[in-house]
């Protein structure tokens, strides 16, 4: 991860809908790599099946002012995570080169399926339709997982690789 980069590419590792390209080979080495990935979210550590391309969730770091003045005031934690996804996950890169994207409403081409509006501190906030699309495709637990990773990324010093916290589920425990 470039220390100046403010984005991170993630794969989902929740038990409801884990990334299908995670290797099916259960070995101490693969479990250790998965545990390290969950702690660091370092894409180099993901134990993928050979020759496969995962679905990448591209998240960005939220401004500290947004965390403290907006996100911290949201309760319960599940709603806080969902809001973090609306604020910081605006691109999902699918295998095969396709992508799902959120674009700013003011510059969106006609018929753009997912748009965002301006929120506080320069954050663009996606609509509820984006969350529903992600839940329909990848499950609500993926939203919780990505939301927790976004919150952690936004709290870490720039360029730090974790530790990322546990959101409540993982394929490592199955």
Short mmCIF file of the C-alpha atoms (twelve columns), coordinates in Angstrom:
data_MODEL
# 
_entry.id   MODEL 
# 
loop_
_atom_site.group_PDB 
_atom_site.id 
_atom_site.type_symbol 
_atom_site.label_atom_id 
_atom_site.label_alt_id 
_atom_site.label_comp_id 
_atom_site.label_asym_id 
_atom_site.label_seq_id 
_atom_site.Cartn_x 
_atom_site.Cartn_y 
_atom_site.Cartn_z 
_atom_site.pdbx_PDB_model_num 
ATOM 1   C CA . UNK A 1   0.000   0.000   0.000   1 
ATOM 2   C CA . UNK A 2   1.436   3.351   -1.015  1 
ATOM 3   C CA . UNK A 3   1.753   5.495   2.151   1 
ATOM 4   C CA . UNK A 4   0.118   8.421   0.336   1 
ATOM 5   C CA . UNK A 5   -2.754  6.368   -1.074  1 
ATOM 6   C CA . UNK A 6   -6.164  6.993   0.465   1 
ATOM 7   C CA . UNK A 7   -7.918  4.002   -1.125  1 
ATOM 8   C CA . UNK A 8   -7.822  0.295   -0.427  1 
ATOM 9   C CA . UNK A 9   -9.037  -2.682  -2.464  1 
ATOM 10  C CA . UNK A 10  -10.753 -5.358  -0.388  1 
ATOM 11  C CA . UNK A 11  -12.254 -8.801  -0.900  1 
ATOM 12  C CA . UNK A 12  -15.123 -10.047 1.212   1 
ATOM 13  C CA . UNK A 13  -14.404 -12.740 3.797   1 
ATOM 14  C CA . UNK A 14  -17.703 -13.084 5.619   1 
ATOM 15  C CA . UNK A 15  -19.387 -16.466 6.111   1 
ATOM 16  C CA . UNK A 16  -22.653 -15.397 4.444   1 
ATOM 17  C CA . UNK A 17  -21.108 -14.638 1.042   1 
ATOM 18  C CA . UNK A 18  -17.325 -15.105 1.008   1 
ATOM 19  C CA . UNK A 19  -15.277 -14.267 -2.057  1 
ATOM 20  C CA . UNK A 20  -15.713 -17.347 -4.282  1 
ATOM 21  C CA . UNK A 21  -12.095 -17.195 -5.494  1 
ATOM 22  C CA . UNK A 22  -10.687 -17.767 -1.999  1 
ATOM 23  C CA . UNK A 23  -8.825  -21.046 -2.148  1 
ATOM 24  C CA . UNK A 24  -10.844 -24.038 -1.019  1 
ATOM 25  C CA . UNK A 25  -7.672  -25.746 0.195   1 
ATOM 26  C CA . UNK A 26  -7.789  -25.640 3.978   1 
ATOM 27  C CA . UNK A 27  -4.218  -25.690 5.186   1 
ATOM 28  C CA . UNK A 28  -2.403  -24.055 8.091   1 
ATOM 29  C CA . UNK A 29  -0.622  -21.795 5.589   1 
ATOM 30  C CA . UNK A 30  -3.848  -20.628 3.895   1 
ATOM 31  C CA . UNK A 31  -5.588  -20.040 7.235   1 
ATOM 32  C CA . UNK A 32  -2.581  -18.035 8.459   1 
ATOM 33  C CA . UNK A 33  -2.618  -15.968 5.245   1 
ATOM 34  C CA . UNK A 34  -6.356  -15.327 5.625   1 
ATOM 35  C CA . UNK A 35  -5.926  -14.277 9.270   1 
ATOM 36  C CA . UNK A 36  -3.093  -11.943 8.259   1 
ATOM 37  C CA . UNK A 37  -5.217  -10.517 5.443   1 
ATOM 38  C CA . UNK A 38  -8.095  -9.841  7.850   1 
ATOM 39  C CA . UNK A 39  -5.731  -8.015  10.206  1 
ATOM 40  C CA . UNK A 40  -3.814  -6.032  7.568   1 
ATOM 41  C CA . UNK A 41  -6.177  -6.015  4.566   1 
ATOM 42  C CA . UNK A 42  -3.014  -6.371  2.482   1 
ATOM 43  C CA . UNK A 43  -4.116  -7.658  -0.964  1 
ATOM 44  C CA . UNK A 44  -0.847  -9.617  -1.242  1 
ATOM 45  C CA . UNK A 45  -1.954  -11.857 1.642   1 
ATOM 46  C CA . UNK A 46  -5.277  -13.064 0.218   1 
ATOM 47  C CA . UNK A 47  -5.195  -16.838 -0.341  1 
ATOM 48  C CA . UNK A 48  -6.854  -16.922 -3.771  1 
ATOM 49  C CA . UNK A 49  -7.266  -19.985 -5.936  1 
ATOM 50  C CA . UNK A 50  -4.621  -19.979 -8.640  1 
ATOM 51  C CA . UNK A 51  -5.564  -18.170 -11.849 1 
ATOM 52  C CA . UNK A 52  -8.674  -16.495 -10.429 1 
ATOM 53  C CA . UNK A 53  -9.698  -12.838 -10.251 1 
ATOM 54  C CA . UNK A 54  -11.708 -11.728 -7.218  1 
ATOM 55  C CA . UNK A 55  -14.371 -9.080  -6.863  1 
ATOM 56  C CA . UNK A 56  -12.650 -5.964  -5.482  1 
ATOM 57  C CA . UNK A 57  -14.431 -3.495  -3.225  1 
ATOM 58  C CA . UNK A 58  -12.632 -0.158  -3.580  1 
ATOM 59  C CA . UNK A 59  -12.913 1.910   -0.412  1 
ATOM 60  C CA . UNK A 60  -11.493 5.291   0.476   1 
ATOM 61  C CA . UNK A 61  -10.405 6.904   3.682   1 
ATOM 62  C CA . UNK A 62  -12.952 9.282   5.195   1 
ATOM 63  C CA . UNK A 63  -11.873 12.657  6.600   1 
ATOM 64  C CA . UNK A 64  -11.367 12.739  10.371  1 
ATOM 65  C CA . UNK A 65  -13.908 15.551  10.652  1 
ATOM 66  C CA . UNK A 66  -16.526 13.342  8.975   1 
ATOM 67  C CA . UNK A 67  -15.810 10.509  11.395  1 
ATOM 68  C CA . UNK A 68  -16.248 12.692  14.452  1 
ATOM 69  C CA . UNK A 69  -19.074 14.993  13.357  1 
ATOM 70  C CA . UNK A 70  -21.208 12.591  11.334  1 
ATOM 71  C CA . UNK A 71  -20.324 8.918   11.657  1 
ATOM 72  C CA . UNK A 72  -19.785 8.836   15.430  1 
ATOM 73  C CA . UNK A 73  -23.295 10.219  15.970  1 
ATOM 74  C CA . UNK A 74  -24.995 7.314   14.197  1 
ATOM 75  C CA . UNK A 75  -26.427 4.496   16.289  1 
ATOM 76  C CA . UNK A 76  -26.588 1.450   16.232  1 
ATOM 77  C CA . UNK A 77  -23.215 0.216   14.985  1 
ATOM 78  C CA . UNK A 78  -24.844 -1.579  12.018  1 
ATOM 79  C CA . UNK A 79  -26.284 1.739   10.791  1 
ATOM 80  C CA . UNK A 80  -22.907 3.387   11.306  1 
ATOM 81  C CA . UNK A 81  -21.232 0.741   9.124   1 
ATOM 82  C CA . UNK A 82  -23.902 1.095   6.434   1 
ATOM 83  C CA . UNK A 83  -23.400 4.867   6.379   1 
ATOM 84  C CA . UNK A 84  -19.632 4.356   6.071   1 
ATOM 85  C CA . UNK A 85  -20.259 2.246   2.947   1 
ATOM 86  C CA . UNK A 86  -22.515 4.939   1.472   1 
ATOM 87  C CA . UNK A 87  -19.742 7.496   2.113   1 
ATOM 88  C CA . UNK A 88  -16.634 5.564   1.092   1 
ATOM 89  C CA . UNK A 89  -17.380 2.536   -1.114  1 
ATOM 90  C CA . UNK A 90  -18.313 3.835   -4.550  1 
ATOM 91  C CA . UNK A 91  -16.756 1.205   -6.809  1 
ATOM 92  C CA . UNK A 92  -16.910 -2.578  -7.027  1 
ATOM 93  C CA . UNK A 93  -14.660 -4.170  -9.657  1 
ATOM 94  C CA . UNK A 94  -16.183 -7.405  -10.905 1 
ATOM 95  C CA . UNK A 95  -14.234 -10.239 -12.520 1 
ATOM 96  C CA . UNK A 96  -14.207 -9.794  -16.272 1 
ATOM 97  C CA . UNK A 97  -13.535 -6.068  -16.166 1 
ATOM 98  C CA . UNK A 98  -17.031 -4.780  -15.373 1 
ATOM 99  C CA . UNK A 99  -17.593 -2.432  -12.461 1 
ATOM 100 C CA . UNK A 100 -20.443 -1.098  -10.383 1 
ATOM 101 C CA . UNK A 101 -19.919 2.586   -9.658  1 
ATOM 102 C CA . UNK A 102 -21.484 5.539   -7.923  1 
ATOM 103 C CA . UNK A 103 -21.048 8.893   -9.678  1 
ATOM 104 C CA . UNK A 104 -21.747 12.398  -8.362  1 
ATOM 105 C CA . UNK A 105 -25.332 13.369  -9.223  1 
ATOM 106 C CA . UNK A 106 -24.287 16.787  -10.553 1 
ATOM 107 C CA . UNK A 107 -22.007 15.219  -13.204 1 
ATOM 108 C CA . UNK A 108 -23.837 11.920  -13.758 1 
ATOM 109 C CA . UNK A 109 -24.682 10.942  -17.307 1 
ATOM 110 C CA . UNK A 110 -28.370 10.504  -17.966 1 
ATOM 111 C CA . UNK A 111 -29.520 7.103   -16.781 1 
ATOM 112 C CA . UNK A 112 -26.600 6.512   -14.390 1 
ATOM 113 C CA . UNK A 113 -27.906 3.829   -12.043 1 
ATOM 114 C CA . UNK A 114 -26.186 4.998   -8.846  1 
ATOM 115 C CA . UNK A 115 -25.471 8.591   -7.885  1 
ATOM 116 C CA . UNK A 116 -24.185 10.445  -4.856  1 
ATOM 117 C CA . UNK A 117 -24.920 13.806  -3.288  1 
ATOM 118 C CA . UNK A 118 -22.567 16.198  -1.538  1 
ATOM 119 C CA . UNK A 119 -22.352 15.677  2.210   1 
ATOM 120 C CA . UNK A 120 -20.290 17.302  4.962   1 
ATOM 121 C CA . UNK A 121 -16.503 17.690  4.764   1 
ATOM 122 C CA . UNK A 122 -16.285 16.972  1.030   1 
ATOM 123 C CA . UNK A 123 -17.778 13.486  1.255   1 
ATOM 124 C CA . UNK A 124 -20.037 12.207  -1.523  1 
ATOM 125 C CA . UNK A 125 -22.859 10.104  -0.118  1 
ATOM 126 C CA . UNK A 126 -24.417 7.302   -2.180  1 
ATOM 127 C CA . UNK A 127 -28.134 6.635   -1.947  1 
ATOM 128 C CA . UNK A 128 -30.075 3.825   -0.344  1 
ATOM 129 C CA . UNK A 129 -30.409 2.215   -3.782  1 
ATOM 130 C CA . UNK A 130 -26.623 1.614   -3.791  1 
ATOM 131 C CA . UNK A 131 -26.796 -0.148  -0.416  1 
ATOM 132 C CA . UNK A 132 -29.713 -2.252  -1.614  1 
ATOM 133 C CA . UNK A 133 -27.825 -3.241  -4.778  1 
ATOM 134 C CA . UNK A 134 -24.798 -4.304  -2.739  1 
ATOM 135 C CA . UNK A 135 -27.003 -6.239  -0.300  1 
ATOM 136 C CA . UNK A 136 -28.860 -7.947  -3.150  1 
ATOM 137 C CA . UNK A 137 -25.625 -8.981  -4.864  1 
ATOM 138 C CA . UNK A 138 -23.304 -9.700  -1.942  1 
ATOM 139 C CA . UNK A 139 -25.468 -9.889  1.193   1 
ATOM 140 C CA . UNK A 140 -26.000 -7.543  4.118   1 
ATOM 141 C CA . UNK A 141 -23.048 -9.018  5.994   1 
ATOM 142 C CA . UNK A 142 -20.732 -7.789  3.216   1 
ATOM 143 C CA . UNK A 143 -21.981 -4.256  3.908   1 
ATOM 144 C CA . UNK A 144 -21.160 -4.712  7.591   1 
ATOM 145 C CA . UNK A 145 -17.707 -6.105  6.813   1 
ATOM 146 C CA . UNK A 146 -16.832 -3.315  4.379   1 
ATOM 147 C CA . UNK A 147 -18.245 -0.653  6.707   1 
ATOM 148 C CA . UNK A 148 -16.050 -1.820  9.574   1 
ATOM 149 C CA . UNK A 149 -12.984 -1.860  7.299   1 
ATOM 150 C CA . UNK A 150 -13.774 1.697   6.121   1 
ATOM 151 C CA . UNK A 151 -14.077 2.952   9.688   1 
ATOM 152 C CA . UNK A 152 -10.795 1.272   10.636  1 
ATOM 153 C CA . UNK A 153 -9.001  2.592   7.540   1 
ATOM 154 C CA . UNK A 154 -10.227 6.102   8.315   1 
ATOM 155 C CA . UNK A 155 -8.941  5.936   11.902  1 
ATOM 156 C CA . UNK A 156 -5.492  4.589   11.053  1 
ATOM 157 C CA . UNK A 157 -2.535  6.835   10.271  1 
ATOM 158 C CA . UNK A 158 -2.183  7.248   6.502   1 
ATOM 159 C CA . UNK A 159 -0.442  4.259   4.935   1 
ATOM 160 C CA . UNK A 160 -0.714  1.974   7.992   1 
ATOM 161 C CA . UNK A 161 -1.720  -1.621  7.305   1 
ATOM 162 C CA . UNK A 162 -3.901  -2.244  10.288  1 
ATOM 163 C CA . UNK A 163 -4.756  -3.549  12.634  1 
ATOM 164 C CA . UNK A 164 -8.225  -3.902  11.207  1 
ATOM 165 C CA . UNK A 165 -10.850 -5.091  13.654  1 
ATOM 166 C CA . UNK A 166 -13.210 -8.005  13.560  1 
ATOM 167 C CA . UNK A 167 -16.781 -7.173  12.468  1 
ATOM 168 C CA . UNK A 168 -18.302 -10.404 13.718  1 
ATOM 169 C CA . UNK A 169 -17.804 -13.069 11.061  1 
ATOM 170 C CA . UNK A 170 -15.156 -14.680 8.904   1 
ATOM 171 C CA . UNK A 171 -14.671 -17.691 6.703   1 
ATOM 172 C CA . UNK A 172 -11.554 -18.517 8.759   1 
ATOM 173 C CA . UNK A 173 -13.795 -19.749 11.571  1 
ATOM 174 C CA . UNK A 174 -15.870 -22.112 9.430   1 
# 
